[in-house]
mmCIF file of C-alpha atoms in Angstrom:
data_model
loop_
_atom_site.group_PDB
_atom_site.id
_atom_site.type_symbol
_atom_site.label_atom_id
_atom_site.label_comp_id
_atom_site.label_asym_id
_atom_site.label_seq_id
_atom_site.Cartn_x
_atom_site.Cartn_y
_atom_site.Cartn_z
ATOM 1 C CA ALA I 45 103.634 -150.648 -54.938
ATOM 2 C CA GLN I 46 105.318 -154.107 -54.833
ATOM 3 C CA SER I 47 106.326 -155.743 -51.837
ATOM 4 C CA VAL I 48 107.094 -159.467 -49.820
ATOM 5 C CA ALA I 49 107.165 -159.319 -45.760
ATOM 6 C CA GLN I 50 107.632 -162.145 -43.823
ATOM 7 C CA PRO I 51 105.515 -161.354 -40.586
ATOM 8 C CA GLU I 52 108.212 -163.069 -38.041
ATOM 9 C CA ASP I 53 111.250 -162.311 -37.453
ATOM 10 C CA GLN I 54 112.861 -164.872 -36.172
ATOM 11 C CA VAL I 55 111.213 -168.899 -36.200
ATOM 12 C CA ASN I 56 112.406 -171.046 -34.011
ATOM 13 C CA VAL I 57 112.096 -174.951 -33.661
ATOM 14 C CA ALA I 58 112.830 -178.248 -32.712
ATOM 15 C CA GLU I 59 115.923 -180.536 -34.810
ATOM 16 C CA GLY I 60 113.443 -183.181 -36.997
ATOM 17 C CA ASN I 61 109.977 -180.783 -36.197
ATOM 18 C CA PRO I 62 108.674 -179.788 -39.794
ATOM 19 C CA LEU I 63 109.299 -175.845 -40.180
ATOM 20 C CA THR I 64 107.860 -173.161 -41.541
ATOM 21 C CA VAL I 65 108.711 -169.323 -42.745
ATOM 22 C CA LYS I 66 106.566 -167.367 -43.976
ATOM 23 C CA CYS I 67 106.328 -164.778 -46.965
ATOM 24 C CA THR I 68 103.271 -162.968 -48.215
ATOM 25 C CA TYR I 69 103.711 -160.648 -51.538
ATOM 26 C CA SER I 70 102.022 -157.527 -53.226
ATOM 27 C CA VAL I 71 102.163 -157.947 -56.445
ATOM 28 C CA SER I 72 99.999 -156.609 -59.665
ATOM 29 C CA GLY I 73 99.028 -159.264 -62.197
ATOM 30 C CA ASN I 74 101.652 -162.091 -62.003
ATOM 31 C CA PRO I 75 104.510 -162.738 -59.717
ATOM 32 C CA TYR I 76 108.183 -164.170 -59.833
ATOM 33 C CA LEU I 77 108.869 -165.837 -56.170
ATOM 34 C CA PHE I 78 112.115 -166.673 -54.944
ATOM 35 C CA TRP I 79 113.708 -167.906 -51.597
ATOM 36 C CA TYR I 80 117.044 -167.414 -50.096
ATOM 37 C CA VAL I 81 119.045 -168.304 -47.606
ATOM 38 C CA GLN I 82 122.133 -166.514 -45.914
ATOM 39 C CA TYR I 83 124.656 -167.791 -43.138
ATOM 40 C CA PRO I 84 126.603 -165.983 -41.049
ATOM 41 C CA ASN I 85 129.110 -163.965 -43.254
ATOM 42 C CA ARG I 86 128.692 -165.540 -46.431
ATOM 43 C CA GLY I 87 126.231 -164.564 -49.716
ATOM 44 C CA LEU I 88 123.173 -165.233 -50.131
ATOM 45 C CA GLN I 89 122.215 -168.902 -51.569
ATOM 46 C CA PHE I 90 119.470 -169.610 -53.193
ATOM 47 C CA LEU I 91 116.764 -172.002 -52.756
ATOM 48 C CA LEU I 92 114.176 -172.288 -55.481
ATOM 49 C CA LYS I 93 111.827 -169.889 -57.639
ATOM 50 C CA TYR I 94 108.559 -169.701 -58.868
ATOM 51 C CA ILE I 95 107.220 -168.582 -61.698
ATOM 52 C CA THR I 96 104.900 -170.516 -63.236
ATOM 53 C CA GLY I 97 103.449 -173.860 -63.872
ATOM 54 C CA ASP I 98 103.102 -176.420 -60.008
ATOM 55 C CA ASN I 99 102.323 -174.180 -57.031
ATOM 56 C CA LEU I 100 104.682 -176.616 -54.917
ATOM 57 C CA VAL I 101 107.819 -176.137 -56.186
ATOM 58 C CA LYS I 102 110.648 -178.536 -54.394
ATOM 59 C CA GLY I 103 113.813 -176.994 -54.078
ATOM 60 C CA SER I 104 117.600 -177.196 -52.452
ATOM 61 C CA TYR I 105 119.602 -178.596 -49.496
ATOM 62 C CA GLY I 106 115.015 -180.753 -48.724
ATOM 63 C CA PHE I 107 112.560 -177.151 -49.160
ATOM 64 C CA GLU I 108 110.160 -176.937 -50.672
ATOM 65 C CA ALA I 109 107.122 -173.166 -51.037
ATOM 66 C CA GLU I 110 103.508 -173.229 -51.552
ATOM 67 C CA PHE I 111 102.385 -170.534 -53.584
ATOM 68 C CA ASN I 112 98.758 -169.965 -52.540
ATOM 69 C CA LYS I 113 97.696 -167.146 -55.182
ATOM 70 C CA SER I 114 94.067 -166.891 -53.854
ATOM 71 C CA GLN I 115 96.339 -165.806 -49.695
ATOM 72 C CA THR I 116 99.166 -164.430 -51.591
ATOM 73 C CA SER I 117 101.321 -166.550 -49.842
ATOM 74 C CA PHE I 118 104.809 -168.335 -50.556
ATOM 75 C CA HIS I 119 105.642 -170.089 -47.726
ATOM 76 C CA LEU I 120 109.050 -171.954 -47.479
ATOM 77 C CA LYS I 121 108.412 -175.683 -45.513
ATOM 78 C CA LYS I 122 110.587 -179.067 -44.764
ATOM 79 C CA PRO I 123 109.576 -181.760 -43.106
ATOM 80 C CA SER I 124 112.637 -182.184 -41.113
ATOM 81 C CA ALA I 125 113.925 -179.542 -39.872
ATOM 82 C CA LEU I 126 118.190 -179.934 -38.920
ATOM 83 C CA VAL I 127 120.366 -177.733 -36.548
ATOM 84 C CA SER I 128 122.136 -176.862 -40.060
ATOM 85 C CA ASP I 129 119.767 -174.990 -40.983
ATOM 86 C CA SER I 130 119.955 -171.953 -38.756
ATOM 87 C CA ALA I 131 120.621 -169.525 -40.914
ATOM 88 C CA LEU I 132 118.575 -166.112 -42.384
ATOM 89 C CA TYR I 133 115.550 -167.164 -44.616
ATOM 90 C CA PHE I 134 114.794 -164.196 -47.534
ATOM 91 C CA CYS I 135 111.918 -163.891 -48.917
ATOM 92 C CA ALA I 136 112.115 -161.782 -52.520
ATOM 93 C CA VAL I 137 109.633 -161.459 -55.714
ATOM 94 C CA ARG I 138 111.306 -159.802 -58.859
ATOM 95 C CA ASP I 139 109.750 -156.077 -59.453
ATOM 96 C CA ARG I 140 108.237 -155.676 -62.796
ATOM 97 C CA MET I 141 109.278 -152.345 -63.509
ATOM 98 C CA PHE I 142 111.842 -152.882 -64.737
ATOM 99 C CA SER I 143 113.008 -155.750 -68.052
ATOM 100 C CA GLY I 144 115.751 -155.862 -69.977
ATOM 101 C CA GLY I 145 118.273 -159.018 -69.197
ATOM 102 C CA TYR I 146 118.670 -158.719 -65.598
ATOM 103 C CA ASN I 147 116.351 -158.836 -62.232
ATOM 104 C CA LYS I 148 115.655 -157.251 -59.617
ATOM 105 C CA LEU I 149 114.676 -158.255 -56.340
ATOM 106 C CA ILE I 150 112.800 -156.790 -53.667
ATOM 107 C CA PHE I 151 113.572 -158.517 -50.971
ATOM 108 C CA GLY I 152 111.710 -159.604 -47.377
ATOM 109 C CA ALA I 153 113.423 -158.570 -44.235
ATOM 110 C CA GLY I 154 114.315 -161.798 -43.512
ATOM 111 C CA THR I 155 113.786 -164.504 -40.675
ATOM 112 C CA ARG I 156 116.199 -165.930 -38.687
ATOM 113 C CA LEU I 157 115.536 -169.713 -38.311
ATOM 114 C CA ALA I 158 116.835 -170.572 -35.060
ATOM 115 C CA VAL I 159 116.789 -175.023 -35.114
ATOM 116 C CA HIS I 160 117.612 -176.690 -31.879
ATOM 117 C CA PRO I 161 119.198 -179.215 -30.730
ATOM 118 C CA ASP M 77 132.591 -172.975 -62.179
ATOM 119 C CA THR M 78 130.148 -171.357 -60.284
ATOM 120 C CA GLU M 79 130.996 -169.505 -58.303
ATOM 121 C CA VAL M 80 131.259 -165.366 -57.734
ATOM 122 C CA THR M 81 135.043 -164.520 -56.206
ATOM 123 C CA GLN M 82 134.925 -161.030 -54.211
ATOM 124 C CA THR M 83 137.987 -159.652 -52.974
ATOM 125 C CA PRO M 84 139.278 -158.690 -50.200
ATOM 126 C CA LYS M 85 137.081 -160.558 -47.631
ATOM 127 C CA HIS M 86 137.772 -157.552 -45.078
ATOM 128 C CA LEU M 87 138.980 -154.186 -46.127
ATOM 129 C CA VAL M 88 139.211 -151.131 -42.736
ATOM 130 C CA MET M 89 139.895 -147.852 -44.457
ATOM 131 C CA GLY M 90 140.022 -144.373 -43.238
ATOM 132 C CA MET M 91 137.392 -141.143 -44.496
ATOM 133 C CA THR M 92 139.794 -139.793 -46.831
ATOM 134 C CA ASN M 93 141.453 -143.308 -48.887
ATOM 135 C CA LYS M 94 140.910 -144.615 -51.859
ATOM 136 C CA LYS M 95 139.899 -148.025 -51.925
ATOM 137 C CA SER M 96 138.366 -150.804 -54.610
ATOM 138 C CA LEU M 97 135.684 -154.078 -54.013
ATOM 139 C CA LYS M 98 136.552 -156.790 -57.142
ATOM 140 C CA CYS M 99 134.413 -158.440 -58.362
ATOM 141 C CA GLU M 100 134.844 -162.072 -60.640
ATOM 142 C CA GLN M 101 132.740 -164.750 -62.287
ATOM 143 C CA HIS M 102 133.149 -167.109 -65.678
ATOM 144 C CA MET M 103 129.900 -168.824 -65.648
ATOM 145 C CA GLY M 104 128.863 -166.184 -68.778
ATOM 146 C CA HIS M 105 126.293 -163.800 -66.851
ATOM 147 C CA ARG M 106 125.895 -160.228 -68.108
ATOM 148 C CA ALA M 107 123.779 -159.332 -65.128
ATOM 149 C CA MET M 108 126.093 -157.592 -62.713
ATOM 150 C CA TYR M 109 125.029 -156.508 -59.306
ATOM 151 C CA TRP M 110 126.022 -154.950 -56.122
ATOM 152 C CA TYR M 111 124.353 -155.229 -53.094
ATOM 153 C CA LYS M 112 124.381 -152.835 -49.609
ATOM 154 C CA GLN M 113 123.995 -155.314 -46.838
ATOM 155 C CA LYS M 114 123.249 -154.237 -42.860
ATOM 156 C CA ALA M 115 123.131 -156.336 -40.531
ATOM 157 C CA LYS M 116 120.349 -158.780 -40.299
ATOM 158 C CA LYS M 117 118.685 -156.628 -42.762
ATOM 159 C CA PRO M 118 118.030 -157.123 -46.314
ATOM 160 C CA PRO M 119 120.746 -156.811 -49.256
ATOM 161 C CA GLU M 120 119.743 -153.286 -50.345
ATOM 162 C CA LEU M 121 120.065 -152.816 -54.162
ATOM 163 C CA MET M 122 123.583 -150.115 -55.292
ATOM 164 C CA PHE M 123 123.960 -150.604 -59.412
ATOM 165 C CA VAL M 124 122.672 -152.717 -61.895
ATOM 166 C CA TYR M 125 125.093 -153.659 -65.246
ATOM 167 C CA SER M 126 123.841 -155.198 -67.742
ATOM 168 C CA TYR M 127 126.057 -156.592 -70.858
ATOM 169 C CA GLU M 128 128.007 -154.063 -69.681
ATOM 170 C CA LYS M 129 126.450 -150.966 -69.514
ATOM 171 C CA LEU M 130 125.242 -149.622 -66.083
ATOM 172 C CA SER M 131 121.269 -150.266 -66.383
ATOM 173 C CA ILE M 132 120.034 -148.990 -62.339
ATOM 174 C CA ASN M 133 121.446 -146.599 -59.928
ATOM 175 C CA GLU M 134 119.971 -146.964 -57.091
ATOM 176 C CA SER M 135 120.540 -142.944 -56.288
ATOM 177 C CA VAL M 136 123.475 -144.217 -55.146
ATOM 178 C CA PRO M 137 126.091 -141.286 -53.694
ATOM 179 C CA SER M 138 128.927 -140.644 -56.169
ATOM 180 C CA ARG M 139 131.633 -141.904 -53.934
ATOM 181 C CA PHE M 140 130.396 -144.866 -55.126
ATOM 182 C CA SER M 141 131.556 -145.852 -58.047
ATOM 183 C CA PRO M 142 131.300 -148.760 -60.541
ATOM 184 C CA GLU M 143 133.193 -150.026 -63.123
ATOM 185 C CA CYS M 144 132.108 -153.096 -65.408
ATOM 186 C CA PRO M 145 135.585 -153.545 -67.593
ATOM 187 C CA ASN M 146 134.390 -156.292 -69.142
ATOM 188 C CA SER M 147 131.450 -159.091 -68.438
ATOM 189 C CA SER M 148 133.477 -160.927 -66.299
ATOM 190 C CA LEU M 149 134.497 -158.032 -63.762
ATOM 191 C CA LEU M 150 132.986 -155.313 -62.130
ATOM 192 C CA ASN M 151 134.956 -152.725 -59.450
ATOM 193 C CA LEU M 152 133.274 -150.539 -57.160
ATOM 194 C CA HIS M 153 135.446 -147.651 -56.603
ATOM 195 C CA LEU M 154 134.674 -145.801 -52.705
ATOM 196 C CA HIS M 155 136.387 -142.608 -52.318
ATOM 197 C CA ALA M 156 135.160 -140.327 -49.093
ATOM 198 C CA LEU M 157 133.486 -142.912 -47.293
ATOM 199 C CA GLN M 158 131.931 -142.284 -44.193
ATOM 200 C CA PRO M 159 131.323 -144.050 -40.803
ATOM 201 C CA GLU M 160 127.472 -145.803 -41.712
ATOM 202 C CA ASP M 161 128.604 -146.612 -44.920
ATOM 203 C CA SER M 162 129.923 -149.428 -42.899
ATOM 204 C CA ALA M 163 128.054 -152.559 -43.951
ATOM 205 C CA LEU M 164 128.469 -155.855 -46.222
ATOM 206 C CA TYR M 165 128.518 -155.241 -49.986
ATOM 207 C CA LEU M 166 127.770 -158.505 -52.149
ATOM 208 C CA CYS M 167 128.056 -158.795 -55.145
ATOM 209 C CA ALA M 168 125.937 -160.219 -57.503
ATOM 210 C CA SER M 169 125.076 -162.021 -61.471
ATOM 211 C CA SER M 170 122.619 -163.688 -63.497
ATOM 212 C CA GLN M 171 122.038 -165.686 -66.940
ATOM 213 C CA PRO M 172 121.266 -163.133 -69.712
ATOM 214 C CA GLY M 173 117.889 -164.690 -69.868
ATOM 215 C CA GLY M 174 116.186 -161.495 -67.319
ATOM 216 C CA ALA M 175 112.970 -162.672 -65.379
ATOM 217 C CA GLY M 176 112.829 -165.244 -63.401
ATOM 218 C CA GLU M 177 116.503 -166.087 -63.415
ATOM 219 C CA LYS M 178 118.011 -166.749 -60.367
ATOM 220 C CA LEU M 179 121.177 -164.569 -59.075
ATOM 221 C CA PHE M 180 124.361 -165.914 -57.574
ATOM 222 C CA PHE M 181 126.410 -163.731 -54.512
ATOM 223 C CA GLY M 182 129.510 -164.289 -53.181
ATOM 224 C CA SER M 183 130.922 -164.022 -50.103
ATOM 225 C CA GLY M 184 130.580 -160.395 -49.785
ATOM 226 C CA THR M 185 133.337 -157.421 -48.717
ATOM 227 C CA GLN M 186 133.258 -156.172 -44.886
ATOM 228 C CA LEU M 187 134.150 -153.402 -45.081
ATOM 229 C CA SER M 188 134.309 -151.295 -41.669
ATOM 230 C CA VAL M 189 135.226 -146.852 -42.068
ATOM 231 C CA LEU M 190 136.645 -144.948 -39.336
#
């Protein structure tokens, strides 16, 4: 079975400090990995994805993620956190059992990021 | 236009009511999705339409009835819901490329069933 795990319910960081939100995956074969962010009372917004190629993926709003095959991880990072980054972050993996013109995602439980001034 | 528009934003309904949620996109996406999200939980997939055909039904109760009348519109018809169906209902769409395509989400309909 394919899955992603986000081991931290909440991450607290001071504004200006680097942040990391952790994600590990369990997939047979090569994974397609995604990060989404959700602000209060809003839908999810795409941040970045890893399909193939360079292990360091750059995304929206200054976020990046590093794909590590040996550790089966895809941690989200940002060099300098902003208060406005406070939100709910979801890691997701494409479900390889389904194909045909759509992308079925399996989401992690989510990590709440709180950036304090 | 890179938006997925959902209406209404909020809906309160009784258990005997019939209502519909609407989702619209004009990005030429041919895959459209309905998700259900409880507070502080990840979204749960309900239905996927690909090229206006129902491709996935995640064993959703029949009181939820999806409809895709054309490539831009997706509806979710609600009938005889239960209080536990109260949640944020999210619509999403993606390009026809499939596997690696990102999903674009609407802001959702916050549904309360009394």
